[in-house]
Amino acid sequence: QVQLVESGGGWVQPGGSLTLSCTASGFTFSTTTMDWYRQTPGKDRELVAAINDIGTISHYLHSVKGRFTISRDNAKNTVYLTMNSLKPEDTALFYCNQNPPLDYWGQGTQVTVSS
């Protein structure tokens, strides 16, 4: 069955950096567009970044453009989100999923940006 395991979150001060990882199994990762989403309490989950199957095309939420970079390693079935210049408003639970997303979601990884 499909599994998505997110990791790499944590606490960081404003201006800091984190790199999130998501390791996938149960489907053909190398032919699947992958997304990173984030969610804060009381708000809908929002799409943060997307990357095509071979990693040549990416798209970003306007508010993270220039600060976040999505990448992937198909040999490791892993998609990454490198986040720089983090802001308190980036605090959220981050998830990865296919595009379009499955009904299944992993446990996510918490990112907290505060001083």
PDB file of C-alpha atoms in Angstrom:
ATOM      1  CA  GLN A   1       0.000   0.000   0.000  1.00  0.00           C
ATOM      2  CA  VAL A   2       0.990   3.638  -0.384  1.00  0.00           C
ATOM      3  CA  GLN A   3       3.156   5.131   2.325  1.00  0.00           C
ATOM      4  CA  LEU A   4       4.385   8.708   2.606  1.00  0.00           C
ATOM      5  CA  VAL A   5       6.814   9.424   5.433  1.00  0.00           C
ATOM      6  CA  GLU A   6       7.709  13.042   6.071  1.00  0.00           C
ATOM      7  CA  SER A   7      10.653  14.100   8.236  1.00  0.00           C
ATOM      8  CA  GLY A   8      13.047  16.953   8.883  1.00  0.00           C
ATOM      9  CA  GLY A   9      10.792  19.413  10.623  1.00  0.00           C
ATOM     10  CA  GLY A  10      11.648  21.201  13.832  1.00  0.00           C
ATOM     11  CA  TRP A  11      11.968  24.541  15.527  1.00  0.00           C
ATOM     12  CA  VAL A  12      13.960  27.300  13.879  1.00  0.00           C
ATOM     13  CA  GLN A  13      14.386  31.005  14.443  1.00  0.00           C
ATOM     14  CA  PRO A  14      13.136  33.490  11.846  1.00  0.00           C
ATOM     15  CA  GLY A  15      15.599  33.679   8.989  1.00  0.00           C
ATOM     16  CA  GLY A  16      16.706  30.106   9.512  1.00  0.00           C
ATOM     17  CA  SER A  17      16.613  27.109   7.208  1.00  0.00           C
ATOM     18  CA  LEU A  18      15.274  23.564   7.203  1.00  0.00           C
ATOM     19  CA  THR A  19      15.160  20.773   4.664  1.00  0.00           C
ATOM     20  CA  LEU A  20      12.183  18.434   4.733  1.00  0.00           C
ATOM     21  CA  SER A  21      12.209  14.940   3.254  1.00  0.00           C
ATOM     22  CA  CYS A  22       9.389  12.681   2.145  1.00  0.00           C
ATOM     23  CA  THR A  23      10.059   9.059   1.312  1.00  0.00           C
ATOM     24  CA  ALA A  24       7.360   7.324  -0.699  1.00  0.00           C
ATOM     25  CA  SER A  25       6.492   3.702  -1.392  1.00  0.00           C
ATOM     26  CA  GLY A  26       3.661   1.673  -2.867  1.00  0.00           C
ATOM     27  CA  PHE A  27       3.524   3.419  -6.235  1.00  0.00           C
ATOM     28  CA  THR A  28       5.800   4.271  -9.144  1.00  0.00           C
ATOM     29  CA  PHE A  29       7.441   7.356  -7.686  1.00  0.00           C
ATOM     30  CA  SER A  30       9.582   8.125 -10.741  1.00  0.00           C
ATOM     31  CA  THR A  31       6.542   8.762 -12.949  1.00  0.00           C
ATOM     32  CA  THR A  32       4.540  10.779 -10.413  1.00  0.00           C
ATOM     33  CA  THR A  33       4.362  14.533  -9.924  1.00  0.00           C
ATOM     34  CA  MET A  34       4.850  15.242  -6.231  1.00  0.00           C
ATOM     35  CA  ASP A  35       3.669  18.108  -4.073  1.00  0.00           C
ATOM     36  CA  TRP A  36       4.411  19.609  -0.679  1.00  0.00           C
ATOM     37  CA  TYR A  37       1.460  20.974   1.291  1.00  0.00           C
ATOM     38  CA  ARG A  38       1.165  22.727   4.635  1.00  0.00           C
ATOM     39  CA  GLN A  39      -1.638  23.160   7.105  1.00  0.00           C
ATOM     40  CA  THR A  40      -2.194  25.294  10.184  1.00  0.00           C
ATOM     41  CA  PRO A  41      -4.995  24.801  12.719  1.00  0.00           C
ATOM     42  CA  GLY A  42      -8.326  26.064  11.468  1.00  0.00           C
ATOM     43  CA  LYS A  43      -7.141  26.498   7.891  1.00  0.00           C
ATOM     44  CA  ASP A  44      -7.351  24.370   4.795  1.00  0.00           C
ATOM     45  CA  ARG A  45      -4.287  22.518   3.644  1.00  0.00           C
ATOM     46  CA  GLU A  46      -2.485  24.616   0.989  1.00  0.00           C
ATOM     47  CA  LEU A  47      -0.216  23.585  -1.842  1.00  0.00           C
ATOM     48  CA  VAL A  48       3.275  24.959  -1.281  1.00  0.00           C
ATOM     49  CA  ALA A  49       5.344  23.456  -4.099  1.00  0.00           C
ATOM     50  CA  ALA A  50       5.121  20.912  -6.882  1.00  0.00           C
ATOM     51  CA  ILE A  51       7.687  19.091  -8.999  1.00  0.00           C
ATOM     52  CA  ASN A  52       7.204  17.019 -12.111  1.00  0.00           C
ATOM     53  CA  ASP A  53       8.240  13.391 -12.430  1.00  0.00           C
ATOM     54  CA  ILE A  54      11.784  14.008 -13.653  1.00  0.00           C
ATOM     55  CA  GLY A  55      12.433  17.084 -11.597  1.00  0.00           C
ATOM     56  CA  THR A  56      12.689  19.582 -14.424  1.00  0.00           C
ATOM     57  CA  ILE A  57       9.589  21.685 -13.694  1.00  0.00           C
ATOM     58  CA  SER A  58       8.559  23.135 -10.351  1.00  0.00           C
ATOM     59  CA  HIS A  59       5.882  25.498  -9.148  1.00  0.00           C
ATOM     60  CA  TYR A  60       5.579  27.437  -5.896  1.00  0.00           C
ATOM     61  CA  LEU A  61       3.049  29.216  -3.756  1.00  0.00           C
ATOM     62  CA  HIS A  62       3.652  32.924  -4.305  1.00  0.00           C
ATOM     63  CA  SER A  63       4.536  33.574  -0.664  1.00  0.00           C
ATOM     64  CA  VAL A  64       7.390  31.039  -0.684  1.00  0.00           C
ATOM     65  CA  LYS A  65       8.796  31.720  -4.141  1.00  0.00           C
ATOM     66  CA  GLY A  66      12.503  32.513  -3.934  1.00  0.00           C
ATOM     67  CA  ARG A  67      12.774  31.067  -0.420  1.00  0.00           C
ATOM     68  CA  PHE A  68      11.721  27.410  -0.867  1.00  0.00           C
ATOM     69  CA  THR A  69      13.124  24.874  -3.318  1.00  0.00           C
ATOM     70  CA  ILE A  70      11.519  21.541  -4.137  1.00  0.00           C
ATOM     71  CA  SER A  71      13.692  18.731  -5.468  1.00  0.00           C
ATOM     72  CA  ARG A  72      13.596  14.971  -5.796  1.00  0.00           C
ATOM     73  CA  ASP A  73      15.784  11.884  -5.975  1.00  0.00           C
ATOM     74  CA  ASN A  74      13.962   9.182  -7.903  1.00  0.00           C
ATOM     75  CA  ALA A  75      16.594   6.604  -7.009  1.00  0.00           C
ATOM     76  CA  LYS A  76      15.642   7.097  -3.352  1.00  0.00           C
ATOM     77  CA  ASN A  77      11.897   7.629  -3.892  1.00  0.00           C
ATOM     78  CA  THR A  78      12.302  10.876  -1.975  1.00  0.00           C
ATOM     79  CA  VAL A  79      11.129  14.423  -2.486  1.00  0.00           C
ATOM     80  CA  TYR A  80      12.694  17.323  -0.583  1.00  0.00           C
ATOM     81  CA  LEU A  81      11.700  20.827   0.393  1.00  0.00           C
ATOM     82  CA  THR A  82      14.549  23.161   1.246  1.00  0.00           C
ATOM     83  CA  MET A  83      13.268  26.177   3.112  1.00  0.00           C
ATOM     84  CA  ASN A  84      15.386  29.295   3.600  1.00  0.00           C
ATOM     85  CA  SER A  85      14.646  32.683   5.156  1.00  0.00           C
ATOM     86  CA  LEU A  86      11.886  31.126   7.196  1.00  0.00           C
ATOM     87  CA  LYS A  87       9.211  33.383   8.647  1.00  0.00           C
ATOM     88  CA  PRO A  88       6.849  32.853  11.586  1.00  0.00           C
ATOM     89  CA  GLU A  89       3.979  32.582   9.103  1.00  0.00           C
ATOM     90  CA  ASP A  90       5.644  29.481   7.647  1.00  0.00           C
ATOM     91  CA  THR A  91       4.837  27.626  10.883  1.00  0.00           C
ATOM     92  CA  ALA A  92       2.711  24.653   9.873  1.00  0.00           C
ATOM     93  CA  LEU A  93       2.437  20.905   9.580  1.00  0.00           C
ATOM     94  CA  PHE A  94       3.998  19.962   6.241  1.00  0.00           C
ATOM     95  CA  TYR A  95       2.900  17.000   4.131  1.00  0.00           C
ATOM     96  CA  CYS A  96       3.855  15.521   0.787  1.00  0.00           C
ATOM     97  CA  ASN A  97       1.496  13.821  -1.619  1.00  0.00           C
ATOM     98  CA  GLN A  98       1.003  12.946  -5.226  1.00  0.00           C
ATOM     99  CA  ASN A  99      -0.484  15.410  -7.716  1.00  0.00           C
ATOM    100  CA  PRO A 100      -3.441  15.172  -7.651  1.00  0.00           C
ATOM    101  CA  PRO A 101      -3.353  14.180  -3.973  1.00  0.00           C
ATOM    102  CA  LEU A 102      -4.474  10.808  -2.710  1.00  0.00           C
ATOM    103  CA  ASP A 103      -7.069  10.463   0.016  1.00  0.00           C
ATOM    104  CA  TYR A 104      -4.246   9.001   2.101  1.00  0.00           C
ATOM    105  CA  TRP A 105      -1.948  11.429   3.917  1.00  0.00           C
ATOM    106  CA  GLY A 106       1.153  10.711   5.942  1.00  0.00           C
ATOM    107  CA  GLN A 107       1.695  11.968   9.475  1.00  0.00           C
ATOM    108  CA  GLY A 108       3.367  15.171   8.329  1.00  0.00           C
ATOM    109  CA  THR A 109       6.320  16.969   9.878  1.00  0.00           C
ATOM    110  CA  GLN A 110       5.919  20.048  12.069  1.00  0.00           C
ATOM    111  CA  VAL A 111       7.819  23.232  11.275  1.00  0.00           C
ATOM    112  CA  THR A 112       7.822  25.944  13.920  1.00  0.00           C
ATOM    113  CA  VAL A 113       9.417  29.314  13.219  1.00  0.00           C
ATOM    114  CA  SER A 114       9.702  31.554  16.247  1.00  0.00           C
ATOM    115  CA  SER A 115      12.173  33.514  18.270  1.00  0.00           C
TER     116      SER A 115
END
